[in-house]
Amino acid sequence: MELLFFPLIVAKMSDLQEFRQLLQTVLKRVYGDKLRVDDVNRLSGGASQETWLMNLSGGSAPETLILRRAPQRSQDAPSSAAIGLPNEAKIIGYAEKAGVPVPNVVYVLQEHDGLGEGYFMSRVPGETIARRILREDRYAEARSALPAQCGQALAGIHSIGIGDDPALNLSQGLDQLSQYEDFYLSLGACRPIFDLAMVWLRENAPDPLTPVLLHGDFRLGNIMVDETGLAAVLDWELCHLGDPREDIAWMCTNSWRFGNIDKRLGGFGDLEHLLDAYAADGGPVISPKDIDWWEMMGSVKWGVMCMMMYESFRTGAEPTVERAAIGRRVSETEMDLIRLLEAQRHA
Amino acid sequence: MHDQPSVRELVQAVKNFVDETAMPELTGRAGFHARVASNVLGTILRDIDTRFEADASEKTRLLDLLEAPADTSLSKLNEDLRQRIRAGELTIRSDDLMRHLKMTAIDQLKVDQPNYSALKKAIEEP
């Protein structure tokens, strides 16, 4: 969600010095007494996360490290679907063992560290900004490698058995439809295309596949890409259990093609290539047509999310111009929905 | 009431200020919000220019589709349409429904996000 990321206002110098000292104290325990935190800068962050980049020296430490942390002063509750940073760190660990490219989690913050919830992880070089990945020549090779790499990564994620640790919500297709329909109806908005899409989705829901661990927000913007392709899967906060087609379709939702509408897979590739690699790596055999229902569900979800973000302006909870403006993006998903519904008439 | 300058001209003046004076002075979060604000002012101008006509065509189509009395308000018509859809009386099999919804979405998107990828496709399609 590019709109939700703001370059950050620099905190007061004294606060930053104190913060640097705290980080250094914690990291000395990981890397030894010679470690120094030379520099710390906030990279970006939405309402629910802070991301800091640290430059380190001394000891056995790497030159740079990333801290992902829950905001301290903000009363913004993390979105109810977010699993919390310690759980996120745990799942990234599982993913690494399953061979999925992820940052390496080096330390999860404890209560006595005095830094709140969060974890330190390695810095994976590369690009996350979708429009650059889609348009710059230097990523041409990456774009052709990405479909298969994403298929392999998703097959890896979907193969992870988490047992009950952490306990995650199970949310299948019809559960999500009901949840988003309830949000929509509670807002009092009257957008008949959404009603038509919701009726169609309910009447045409496919039988659920065996539930697996889902990333929950797998798309450009949430993956690190370098010149050779997928470098790391990031932003695990919306993990849940559910239908594997959900993760595949989210990347196909037109809102996440960033203008390249003719490339169904994320604006960069063919869905078939992802599905072939996914099945070759042990995922269930899925055809492009099986993704249709979930792609429409993706547009419903993003449209309702835009309505909810506008709602936070309307109620006065977040009276910013950005929250007002996002209400005028609902019509993007209306257009996607009516075109997807038209396609179903001919299916 | 006089209209010199008109509302449209006033909004344009504010947009000029944001684009040419404020935005170059701002960085970080404020710069980001200035860019959003400028886009919003563009939306307002397009809304001012097209809403009257777009609402009138939407209403004509809805009166036809729902066979409703001519004095029914646009919001009531849309509420009725939603109920007919939810009751399963109007489905994706209805050409008139699909044509109406698509034309309404096109008019709305021309105002809200005229560069959105699917808008160009929709206008090109039959």
GROMACS .gro file of C-alpha atoms in nm:
model
  473
    1MET     CA    1   0.000   0.000   0.000
    2GLU     CA    2   0.228   0.270  -0.121
    3LEU     CA    3  -0.006   0.545  -0.010
    4LEU     CA    4   0.026   0.436   0.349
    5PHE     CA    5   0.401   0.480   0.369
    6PHE     CA    6   0.538   0.816   0.465
    7PRO     CA    7   0.899   0.921   0.480
    8LEU     CA    8   0.940   0.992   0.844
    9ILE     CA    9   0.980   1.309   1.038
   10VAL     CA   10   1.308   1.294   1.222
   11ALA     CA   11   1.266   1.248   1.593
   12LYS     CA   12   1.428   1.495   1.829
   13MET     CA   13   1.805   1.445   1.848
   14SER     CA   14   1.809   1.364   2.220
   15ASP     CA   15   1.540   1.096   2.176
   16LEU     CA   16   1.734   0.950   1.889
   17GLN     CA   17   2.058   0.937   2.095
   18GLU     CA   18   1.879   0.761   2.375
   19PHE     CA   19   1.723   0.519   2.128
   20ARG     CA   20   2.065   0.450   1.974
   21GLN     CA   21   2.207   0.372   2.322
   22LEU     CA   22   1.924   0.130   2.393
   23LEU     CA   23   1.976  -0.045   2.060
   24GLN     CA   24   2.348  -0.069   2.130
   25THR     CA   25   2.291  -0.222   2.473
   26VAL     CA   26   2.065  -0.490   2.325
   27LEU     CA   27   2.289  -0.563   2.028
   28LYS     CA   28   2.602  -0.594   2.247
   29ARG     CA   29   2.437  -0.901   2.393
   30VAL     CA   30   2.403  -1.048   2.045
   31TYR     CA   31   2.735  -0.942   1.892
   32GLY     CA   32   2.966  -0.880   2.188
   33ASP     CA   33   3.090  -0.577   2.381
   34LYS     CA   34   3.282  -0.421   2.094
   35LEU     CA   35   2.967  -0.355   1.898
   36ARG     CA   36   2.874   0.004   1.820
   37VAL     CA   37   2.555   0.139   1.668
   38ASP     CA   38   2.703   0.422   1.461
   39ASP     CA   39   2.387   0.551   1.307
   40VAL     CA   40   2.013   0.484   1.310
   41ASN     CA   41   1.757   0.615   1.063
   42ARG     CA   42   1.388   0.556   1.024
   43LEU     CA   43   1.311   0.431   0.676
   44SER     CA   44   0.936   0.431   0.648
   45GLY     CA   45   0.637   0.303   0.825
   46GLY     CA   46   0.266   0.275   0.814
   47ALA     CA   47   0.038   0.312   1.111
   48SER     CA   48   0.120  -0.033   1.240
   49GLN     CA   49   0.499  -0.067   1.193
   50GLU     CA   50   0.824   0.124   1.223
   51THR     CA   51   1.126   0.026   1.015
   52TRP     CA   52   1.473   0.145   1.122
   53LEU     CA   53   1.807   0.102   0.946
   54MET     CA   54   2.117   0.079   1.167
   55ASN     CA   55   2.483   0.108   1.069
   56LEU     CA   56   2.698  -0.107   1.295
   57SER     CA   57   3.068  -0.156   1.360
   58GLY     CA   58   3.287  -0.370   1.588
   59GLY     CA   59   3.233  -0.720   1.714
   60SER     CA   60   3.101  -0.983   1.476
   61ALA     CA   61   2.814  -0.764   1.361
   62PRO     CA   62   2.710  -0.709   0.999
   63GLU     CA   63   2.750  -0.354   0.866
   64THR     CA   64   2.379  -0.291   0.861
   65LEU     CA   65   2.073  -0.429   1.032
   66ILE     CA   66   1.700  -0.358   1.017
   67LEU     CA   67   1.472  -0.317   1.317
   68ARG     CA   68   1.101  -0.370   1.266
   69ARG     CA   69   0.916  -0.238   1.565
   70ALA     CA   70   0.567  -0.150   1.687
   71PRO     CA   71   0.517   0.228   1.722
   72GLN     CA   72   0.570   0.349   2.078
   73ARG     CA   73   0.386   0.676   2.124
   74SER     CA   74   0.106   0.606   1.887
   75GLN     CA   75  -0.224   0.481   2.020
   76ASP     CA   76  -0.287   0.333   1.676
   77ALA     CA   77  -0.382  -0.023   1.744
   78PRO     CA   78  -0.233  -0.258   1.487
   79SER     CA   79  -0.500  -0.368   1.243
   80SER     CA   80  -0.701  -0.648   1.397
   81ALA     CA   81  -0.582  -0.895   1.134
   82ALA     CA   82  -0.212  -0.836   1.217
   83ILE     CA   83  -0.050  -1.128   1.397
   84GLY     CA   84   0.199  -0.926   1.606
   85LEU     CA   85   0.572  -0.888   1.560
   86PRO     CA   86   0.695  -1.183   1.773
   87ASN     CA   87   0.469  -1.418   1.574
   88GLU     CA   88   0.588  -1.259   1.252
   89ALA     CA   89   0.951  -1.331   1.352
   90LYS     CA   90   0.861  -1.692   1.430
   91ILE     CA   91   0.697  -1.744   1.091
   92ILE     CA   92   0.989  -1.583   0.906
   93GLY     CA   93   1.208  -1.842   1.082
   94TYR     CA   94   0.985  -2.124   0.958
   95ALA     CA   95   0.991  -1.980   0.607
   96GLU     CA   96   1.370  -1.966   0.608
   97LYS     CA   97   1.383  -2.336   0.702
   98ALA     CA   98   1.139  -2.411   0.418
   99GLY     CA   99   1.380  -2.249   0.171
  100VAL     CA  100   1.176  -1.934   0.113
  101PRO     CA  101   1.397  -1.627   0.059
  102VAL     CA  102   1.346  -1.409   0.368
  103PRO     CA  103   1.554  -1.174   0.582
  104ASN     CA  104   1.739  -1.349   0.862
  105VAL     CA  105   1.587  -1.269   1.202
  106VAL     CA  106   1.880  -1.217   1.441
  107TYR     CA  107   1.703  -1.118   1.761
  108VAL     CA  108   1.345  -1.078   1.886
  109LEU     CA  109   1.301  -0.798   2.142
  110GLN     CA  110   1.221  -0.904   2.499
  111GLU     CA  111   1.024  -0.703   2.750
  112HIS     CA  112   1.335  -0.619   2.959
  113ASP     CA  113   1.502  -0.464   2.652
  114GLY     CA  114   1.276  -0.161   2.696
  115LEU     CA  115   1.222  -0.116   2.322
  116GLY     CA  116   0.871  -0.252   2.288
  117GLU     CA  117   0.776  -0.531   2.048
  118GLY     CA  118   0.987  -0.598   1.743
  119TYR     CA  119   1.280  -0.781   1.597
  120PHE     CA  120   1.616  -0.724   1.429
  121MET     CA  121   1.672  -0.873   1.087
  122SER     CA  122   1.933  -0.868   0.813
  123ARG     CA  123   1.909  -0.601   0.547
  124VAL     CA  124   1.836  -0.756   0.208
  125PRO     CA  125   1.949  -0.524  -0.071
  126GLY     CA  126   1.707  -0.454  -0.354
  127GLU     CA  127   1.395  -0.262  -0.452
  128THR     CA  128   1.039  -0.281  -0.322
  129ILE     CA  129   0.877   0.003  -0.518
  130ALA     CA  130   0.651  -0.163  -0.775
  131ARG     CA  131   0.667   0.103  -1.044
  132ARG     CA  132   1.047   0.086  -1.053
  133ILE     CA  133   1.048  -0.293  -1.067
  134LEU     CA  134   0.794  -0.285  -1.351
  135ARG     CA  135   0.950  -0.009  -1.558
  136GLU     CA  136   1.326   0.013  -1.511
  137ASP     CA  137   1.553  -0.168  -1.758
  138ARG     CA  138   1.779  -0.297  -1.483
  139TYR     CA  139   1.495  -0.522  -1.362
  140ALA     CA  140   1.420  -0.676  -1.705
  141GLU     CA  141   1.585  -1.007  -1.613
  142ALA     CA  142   1.417  -0.998  -1.272
  143ARG     CA  143   1.074  -0.957  -1.433
  144SER     CA  144   1.117  -1.267  -1.645
  145ALA     CA  145   1.247  -1.471  -1.349
  146LEU     CA  146   0.987  -1.353  -1.098
  147PRO     CA  147   0.682  -1.561  -1.201
  148ALA     CA  148   0.857  -1.895  -1.140
  149GLN     CA  149   1.038  -1.760  -0.832
  150CYS     CA  150   0.708  -1.641  -0.682
  151GLY     CA  151   0.554  -1.982  -0.757
  152GLN     CA  152   0.841  -2.155  -0.576
  153ALA     CA  153   0.824  -1.916  -0.281
  154LEU     CA  154   0.447  -1.964  -0.245
  155ALA     CA  155   0.482  -2.343  -0.270
  156GLY     CA  156   0.739  -2.317   0.011
  157ILE     CA  157   0.521  -2.095   0.231
  158HIS     CA  158   0.214  -2.310   0.173
  159SER     CA  159   0.408  -2.624   0.274
  160ILE     CA  160   0.495  -2.489   0.621
  161GLY     CA  161   0.334  -2.675   0.911
  162ILE     CA  162   0.304  -2.440   1.208
  163GLY     CA  163   0.110  -2.668   1.441
  164ASP     CA  164  -0.039  -2.432   1.699
  165ASP     CA  165   0.265  -2.207   1.727
  166PRO     CA  166   0.157  -1.943   1.666
  167ALA     CA  167  -0.219  -2.000   1.667
  168LEU     CA  168  -0.346  -1.830   1.353
  169ASN     CA  169  -0.698  -1.760   1.228
  170LEU     CA  170  -0.848  -1.983   0.963
  171SER     CA  171  -1.017  -1.766   0.701
  172GLN     CA  172  -1.157  -1.934   0.391
  173GLY     CA  173  -1.318  -1.767   0.091
  174LEU     CA  174  -1.673  -1.743   0.219
  175ASP     CA  175  -1.547  -1.631   0.564
  176GLN     CA  176  -1.371  -1.341   0.396
  177LEU     CA  177  -1.669  -1.259   0.180
  178SER     CA  178  -1.892  -1.238   0.489
  179GLN     CA  179  -1.636  -1.033   0.677
  180TYR     CA  180  -1.593  -0.777   0.398
  181GLU     CA  181  -1.964  -0.771   0.321
  182ASP     CA  182  -2.034  -0.691   0.687
  183PHE     CA  183  -1.778  -0.407   0.678
  184TYR     CA  184  -1.932  -0.274   0.358
  185LEU     CA  185  -2.290  -0.287   0.484
  186SER     CA  186  -2.194  -0.130   0.818
  187LEU     CA  187  -2.047   0.174   0.638
  188GLY     CA  188  -2.383   0.260   0.483
  189ALA     CA  189  -2.222   0.309   0.141
  190CYS     CA  190  -2.438   0.232  -0.163
  191ARG     CA  191  -2.216   0.109  -0.446
  192PRO     CA  192  -2.432  -0.138  -0.642
  193ILE     CA  193  -2.135  -0.292  -0.826
  194PHE     CA  194  -2.010  -0.420  -0.490
  195ASP     CA  195  -2.352  -0.568  -0.414
  196LEU     CA  196  -2.356  -0.742  -0.751
  197ALA     CA  197  -2.004  -0.878  -0.703
  198MET     CA  198  -2.084  -1.002  -0.352
  199VAL     CA  199  -2.400  -1.179  -0.470
  200TRP     CA  200  -2.209  -1.339  -0.756
  201LEU     CA  201  -1.920  -1.446  -0.531
  202ARG     CA  202  -2.158  -1.606  -0.283
  203GLU     CA  203  -2.343  -1.800  -0.552
  204ASN     CA  204  -2.029  -1.914  -0.730
  205ALA     CA  205  -1.790  -1.989  -0.446
  206PRO     CA  206  -1.563  -2.285  -0.527
  207ASP     CA  207  -1.516  -2.567  -0.277
  208PRO     CA  208  -1.230  -2.470  -0.045
  209LEU     CA  209  -0.893  -2.638  -0.089
  210THR     CA  210  -0.712  -2.788   0.209
  211PRO     CA  211  -0.611  -2.491   0.428
  212VAL     CA  212  -0.244  -2.395   0.433
  213LEU     CA  213  -0.032  -2.120   0.586
  214LEU     CA  214  -0.083  -1.806   0.375
  215HIS     CA  215   0.138  -1.500   0.358
  216GLY     CA  216  -0.177  -1.290   0.331
  217ASP     CA  217  -0.031  -0.987   0.148
  218PHE     CA  218   0.185  -1.138  -0.127
  219ARG     CA  219   0.228  -0.876  -0.401
  220LEU     CA  220   0.470  -0.621  -0.544
  221GLY     CA  221   0.550  -0.371  -0.271
  222ASN     CA  222   0.586  -0.648  -0.015
  223ILE     CA  223   0.867  -0.839  -0.182
  224MET     CA  224   1.232  -0.734  -0.218
  225VAL     CA  225   1.349  -0.763  -0.577
  226ASP     CA  226   1.705  -0.733  -0.710
  227GLU     CA  227   1.841  -0.759  -1.066
  228THR     CA  228   1.808  -1.137  -1.059
  229GLY     CA  229   1.454  -1.144  -0.921
  230LEU     CA  230   1.301  -1.234  -0.586
  231ALA     CA  231   1.545  -1.153  -0.304
  232ALA     CA  232   1.313  -1.174  -0.003
  233VAL     CA  233   0.949  -1.206   0.095
  234LEU     CA  234   0.862  -0.927   0.343
  235ASP     CA  235   0.564  -0.799   0.544
  236TRP     CA  236   0.431  -1.113   0.708
  237GLU     CA  237   0.188  -0.939   0.942
  238LEU     CA  238  -0.130  -1.063   0.768
  239CYS     CA  239  -0.041  -1.435   0.781
  240HIS     CA  240  -0.335  -1.666   0.834
  241LEU     CA  241  -0.458  -2.010   0.741
  242GLY     CA  242  -0.670  -2.044   0.432
  243ASP     CA  243  -0.709  -2.134   0.066
  244PRO     CA  244  -0.380  -2.132  -0.131
  245ARG     CA  245  -0.554  -1.964  -0.426
  246GLU     CA  246  -0.596  -1.651  -0.213
  247ASP     CA  247  -0.220  -1.580  -0.204
  248ILE     CA  248  -0.183  -1.644  -0.577
  249ALA     CA  249  -0.481  -1.429  -0.676
  250TRP     CA  250  -0.389  -1.129  -0.460
  251MET     CA  251  -0.083  -1.065  -0.677
  252CYS     CA  252  -0.312  -1.085  -0.985
  253THR     CA  253  -0.566  -0.831  -0.856
  254ASN     CA  254  -0.552  -0.534  -1.093
  255SER     CA  255  -0.489  -0.291  -0.809
  256TRP     CA  256  -0.149  -0.462  -0.771
  257ARG     CA  257  -0.058  -0.458  -1.141
  258PHE     CA  258   0.035  -0.091  -1.101
  259GLY     CA  259  -0.089   0.015  -1.444
  260ASN     CA  260   0.039  -0.287  -1.643
  261ILE     CA  261  -0.309  -0.430  -1.680
  262ASP     CA  262  -0.222  -0.675  -1.960
  263LYS     CA  263   0.019  -0.876  -1.743
  264ARG     CA  264  -0.216  -1.062  -1.513
  265LEU     CA  265   0.054  -1.162  -1.268
  266GLY     CA  266   0.146  -0.844  -1.079
  267GLY     CA  267   0.185  -0.641  -1.398
  268PHE     CA  268   0.503  -0.830  -1.486
  269GLY     CA  269   0.426  -1.186  -1.594
  270ASP     CA  270   0.208  -1.475  -1.691
  271LEU     CA  271   0.012  -1.652  -1.424
  272GLU     CA  272   0.073  -1.987  -1.600
  273HIS     CA  273   0.445  -1.965  -1.524
  274LEU     CA  274   0.377  -1.913  -1.155
  275LEU     CA  275   0.128  -2.199  -1.144
  276ASP     CA  276   0.365  -2.440  -1.324
  277ALA     CA  277   0.650  -2.363  -1.083
  278TYR     CA  278   0.408  -2.384  -0.789
  279ALA     CA  279   0.290  -2.733  -0.887
  280ALA     CA  280   0.645  -2.848  -0.973
  281ASP     CA  281   0.751  -2.753  -0.620
  282GLY     CA  282   0.477  -2.954  -0.454
  283GLY     CA  283   0.181  -2.716  -0.453
  284PRO     CA  284  -0.162  -2.836  -0.570
  285VAL     CA  285  -0.233  -2.822  -0.945
  286ILE     CA  286  -0.427  -2.499  -1.006
  287SER     CA  287  -0.542  -2.357  -1.340
  288PRO     CA  288  -0.564  -1.984  -1.423
  289LYS     CA  289  -0.944  -2.016  -1.429
  290ASP     CA  290  -0.935  -2.133  -1.065
  291ILE     CA  291  -0.789  -1.794  -0.975
  292ASP     CA  292  -1.084  -1.594  -1.119
  293TRP     CA  293  -1.307  -1.615  -0.810
  294TRP     CA  294  -1.023  -1.512  -0.583
  295GLU     CA  295  -0.913  -1.229  -0.808
  296MET     CA  296  -1.264  -1.082  -0.789
  297MET     CA  297  -1.253  -1.132  -0.413
  298GLY     CA  298  -0.923  -0.939  -0.413
  299SER     CA  299  -1.087  -0.638  -0.581
  300VAL     CA  300  -1.377  -0.653  -0.335
  301LYS     CA  301  -1.132  -0.660  -0.044
  302TRP     CA  302  -0.916  -0.372  -0.166
  303GLY     CA  303  -1.227  -0.165  -0.251
  304VAL     CA  304  -1.375  -0.220   0.094
  305MET     CA  305  -1.036  -0.142   0.253
  306CYS     CA  306  -1.035   0.191   0.067
  307MET     CA  307  -1.387   0.260   0.197
  308MET     CA  308  -1.270   0.182   0.550
  309MET     CA  309  -0.969   0.411   0.520
  310TYR     CA  310  -1.199   0.689   0.400
  311GLU     CA  311  -1.427   0.605   0.694
  312SER     CA  312  -1.141   0.689   0.932
  313PHE     CA  313  -1.144   1.038   0.776
  314ARG     CA  314  -1.522   1.068   0.785
  315THR     CA  315  -1.541   0.982   1.155
  316GLY     CA  316  -1.260   1.224   1.238
  317ALA     CA  317  -1.028   0.948   1.361
  318GLU     CA  318  -0.767   1.031   1.097
  319PRO     CA  319  -0.865   1.361   0.935
  320THR     CA  320  -0.584   1.371   0.674
  321VAL     CA  321  -0.612   1.460   0.306
  322GLU     CA  322  -0.466   1.117   0.222
  323ARG     CA  323  -0.747   0.935   0.405
  324ALA     CA  324  -1.009   1.150   0.232
  325ALA     CA  325  -0.850   1.100  -0.110
  326ILE     CA  326  -0.837   0.722  -0.084
  327GLY     CA  327  -1.218   0.719  -0.083
  328ARG     CA  328  -1.196   0.827  -0.445
  329ARG     CA  329  -1.004   0.512  -0.530
  330VAL     CA  330  -1.301   0.285  -0.464
  331SER     CA  331  -1.411   0.350  -0.823
  332GLU     CA  332  -1.093   0.181  -0.948
  333THR     CA  333  -1.208  -0.145  -0.796
  334GLU     CA  334  -1.563  -0.086  -0.921
  335MET     CA  335  -1.428  -0.075  -1.275
  336ASP     CA  336  -1.221  -0.390  -1.217
  337LEU     CA  337  -1.524  -0.566  -1.069
  338ILE     CA  338  -1.765  -0.480  -1.349
  339ARG     CA  339  -1.509  -0.599  -1.606
  340LEU     CA  340  -1.451  -0.924  -1.415
  341LEU     CA  341  -1.828  -0.977  -1.387
  342GLU     CA  342  -1.864  -0.916  -1.762
  343ALA     CA  343  -1.599  -1.179  -1.826
  344GLN     CA  344  -1.801  -1.427  -1.618
  345ARG     CA  345  -2.101  -1.374  -1.848
  346HIS     CA  346  -1.894  -1.520  -2.128
  347ALA     CA  347  -1.723  -1.786  -1.916
  348MET     CA  348  -2.464   3.544  -0.588
  349HIS     CA  349  -2.175   3.668  -0.795
  350ASP     CA  350  -1.924   3.426  -0.936
  351GLN     CA  351  -1.623   3.635  -1.015
  352PRO     CA  352  -1.409   3.447  -0.936
  353SER     CA  353  -1.614   3.132  -0.970
  354VAL     CA  354  -1.571   2.832  -0.741
  355ARG     CA  355  -1.387   2.662  -1.024
  356GLU     CA  356  -1.146   2.952  -1.060
  357LEU     CA  357  -1.086   2.965  -0.685
  358VAL     CA  358  -1.004   2.594  -0.671
  359GLN     CA  359  -0.775   2.634  -0.971
  360ALA     CA  360  -0.599   2.921  -0.791
  361VAL     CA  361  -0.542   2.707  -0.483
  362LYS     CA  362  -0.414   2.422  -0.700
  363ASN     CA  363  -0.169   2.661  -0.868
  364PHE     CA  364  -0.046   2.769  -0.525
  365VAL     CA  365  -0.001   2.410  -0.405
  366ASP     CA  366   0.176   2.299  -0.725
  367GLU     CA  367   0.398   2.599  -0.787
  368THR     CA  368   0.464   2.749  -0.443
  369ALA     CA  369   0.393   2.506  -0.158
  370MET     CA  370   0.503   2.172  -0.301
  371PRO     CA  371   0.859   2.274  -0.394
  372GLU     CA  372   0.909   2.400  -0.036
  373LEU     CA  373   0.794   2.079   0.129
  374THR     CA  374   0.965   1.747   0.190
  375GLY     CA  375   0.884   1.421   0.365
  376ARG     CA  376   0.535   1.365   0.494
  377ALA     CA  377   0.424   1.722   0.425
  378GLY     CA  378   0.550   1.697   0.065
  379PHE     CA  379   0.366   1.370   0.020
  380HIS     CA  380   0.043   1.522   0.153
  381ALA     CA  381   0.088   1.828  -0.071
  382ARG     CA  382   0.100   1.598  -0.373
  383VAL     CA  383  -0.215   1.421  -0.254
  384ALA     CA  384  -0.380   1.760  -0.195
  385SER     CA  385  -0.297   1.870  -0.549
  386ASN     CA  386  -0.450   1.550  -0.687
  387VAL     CA  387  -0.760   1.610  -0.476
  388LEU     CA  388  -0.797   1.963  -0.619
  389GLY     CA  389  -0.777   1.810  -0.967
  390THR     CA  390  -1.056   1.569  -0.870
  391ILE     CA  391  -1.267   1.861  -0.746
  392LEU     CA  392  -1.225   2.043  -1.078
  393ARG     CA  393  -1.328   1.736  -1.279
  394ASP     CA  394  -1.621   1.678  -1.042
  395ILE     CA  395  -1.740   2.039  -1.087
  396ASP     CA  396  -1.715   2.000  -1.465
  397THR     CA  397  -1.901   1.672  -1.506
  398ARG     CA  398  -2.122   1.584  -1.210
  399PHE     CA  399  -2.437   1.758  -1.330
  400GLU     CA  400  -2.442   1.584  -1.665
  401ALA     CA  401  -2.320   1.247  -1.530
  402ASP     CA  402  -2.588   1.245  -1.257
  403ALA     CA  403  -2.857   1.326  -1.514
  404SER     CA  404  -2.756   1.037  -1.743
  405GLU     CA  405  -2.725   0.800  -1.449
  406LYS     CA  406  -3.076   0.896  -1.339
  407THR     CA  407  -3.223   0.851  -1.688
  408ARG     CA  408  -3.070   0.502  -1.711
  409LEU     CA  409  -3.192   0.405  -1.364
  410LEU     CA  410  -3.549   0.530  -1.427
  411ASP     CA  411  -3.552   0.311  -1.737
  412LEU     CA  412  -3.395   0.009  -1.574
  413LEU     CA  413  -3.614   0.016  -1.263
  414GLU     CA  414  -3.929   0.155  -1.432
  415ALA     CA  415  -3.950   0.403  -1.145
  416PRO     CA  416  -4.157   0.727  -1.124
  417ALA     CA  417  -3.972   1.022  -1.276
  418ASP     CA  418  -3.957   1.219  -0.951
  419THR     CA  419  -3.756   0.949  -0.765
  420SER     CA  420  -3.426   1.085  -0.632
  421LEU     CA  421  -3.094   0.949  -0.752
  422SER     CA  422  -3.001   0.813  -0.410
  423LYS     CA  423  -3.338   0.637  -0.377
  424LEU     CA  424  -3.293   0.489  -0.724
  425ASN     CA  425  -2.951   0.351  -0.630
  426GLU     CA  426  -3.088   0.211  -0.305
  427ASP     CA  427  -3.366   0.038  -0.503
  428LEU     CA  428  -3.113  -0.093  -0.752
  429ARG     CA  429  -2.902  -0.239  -0.472
  430GLN     CA  430  -3.208  -0.412  -0.326
  431ARG     CA  431  -3.308  -0.559  -0.663
  432ILE     CA  432  -2.953  -0.691  -0.703
  433ARG     CA  433  -2.946  -0.835  -0.350
  434ALA     CA  434  -3.286  -0.999  -0.408
  435GLY     CA  435  -3.147  -1.169  -0.719
  436GLU     CA  436  -3.396  -0.990  -0.949
  437LEU     CA  437  -3.118  -0.823  -1.144
  438THR     CA  438  -2.812  -1.036  -1.222
  439ILE     CA  439  -2.508  -1.028  -1.446
  440ARG     CA  440  -2.736  -1.181  -1.716
  441SER     CA  441  -2.912  -0.845  -1.757
  442ASP     CA  442  -2.754  -0.648  -2.043
  443ASP     CA  443  -2.922  -0.328  -1.928
  444LEU     CA  444  -2.790  -0.365  -1.574
  445MET     CA  445  -2.435  -0.436  -1.688
  446ARG     CA  446  -2.439  -0.148  -1.938
  447HIS     CA  447  -2.572   0.092  -1.675
  448LEU     CA  448  -2.316  -0.010  -1.412
  449LYS     CA  449  -2.029   0.012  -1.655
  450MET     CA  450  -2.127   0.358  -1.782
  451THR     CA  451  -2.167   0.480  -1.424
  452ALA     CA  452  -1.825   0.340  -1.333
  453ILE     CA  453  -1.668   0.506  -1.639
  454ASP     CA  454  -1.813   0.848  -1.551
  455GLN     CA  455  -1.703   0.813  -1.188
  456LEU     CA  456  -1.351   0.699  -1.273
  457LYS     CA  457  -1.306   0.982  -1.525
  458VAL     CA  458  -1.344   1.214  -1.227
  459ASP     CA  459  -1.171   1.010  -0.957
  460GLN     CA  460  -0.869   0.849  -1.133
  461PRO     CA  461  -0.863   0.935  -1.504
  462ASN     CA  462  -0.530   0.753  -1.552
  463TYR     CA  463  -0.641   0.420  -1.406
  464SER     CA  464  -0.546   0.133  -1.636
  465ALA     CA  465  -0.891  -0.026  -1.654
  466LEU     CA  466  -1.062   0.300  -1.756
  467LYS     CA  467  -0.887   0.312  -2.093
  468LYS     CA  468  -0.979  -0.055  -2.150
  469ALA     CA  469  -1.342   0.008  -2.059
  470ILE     CA  470  -1.375   0.301  -2.298
  471GLU     CA  471  -1.220   0.096  -2.582
  472GLU     CA  472  -1.446  -0.204  -2.519
  473PRO     CA  473  -1.782  -0.226  -2.701
   0.00000   0.00000   0.00000
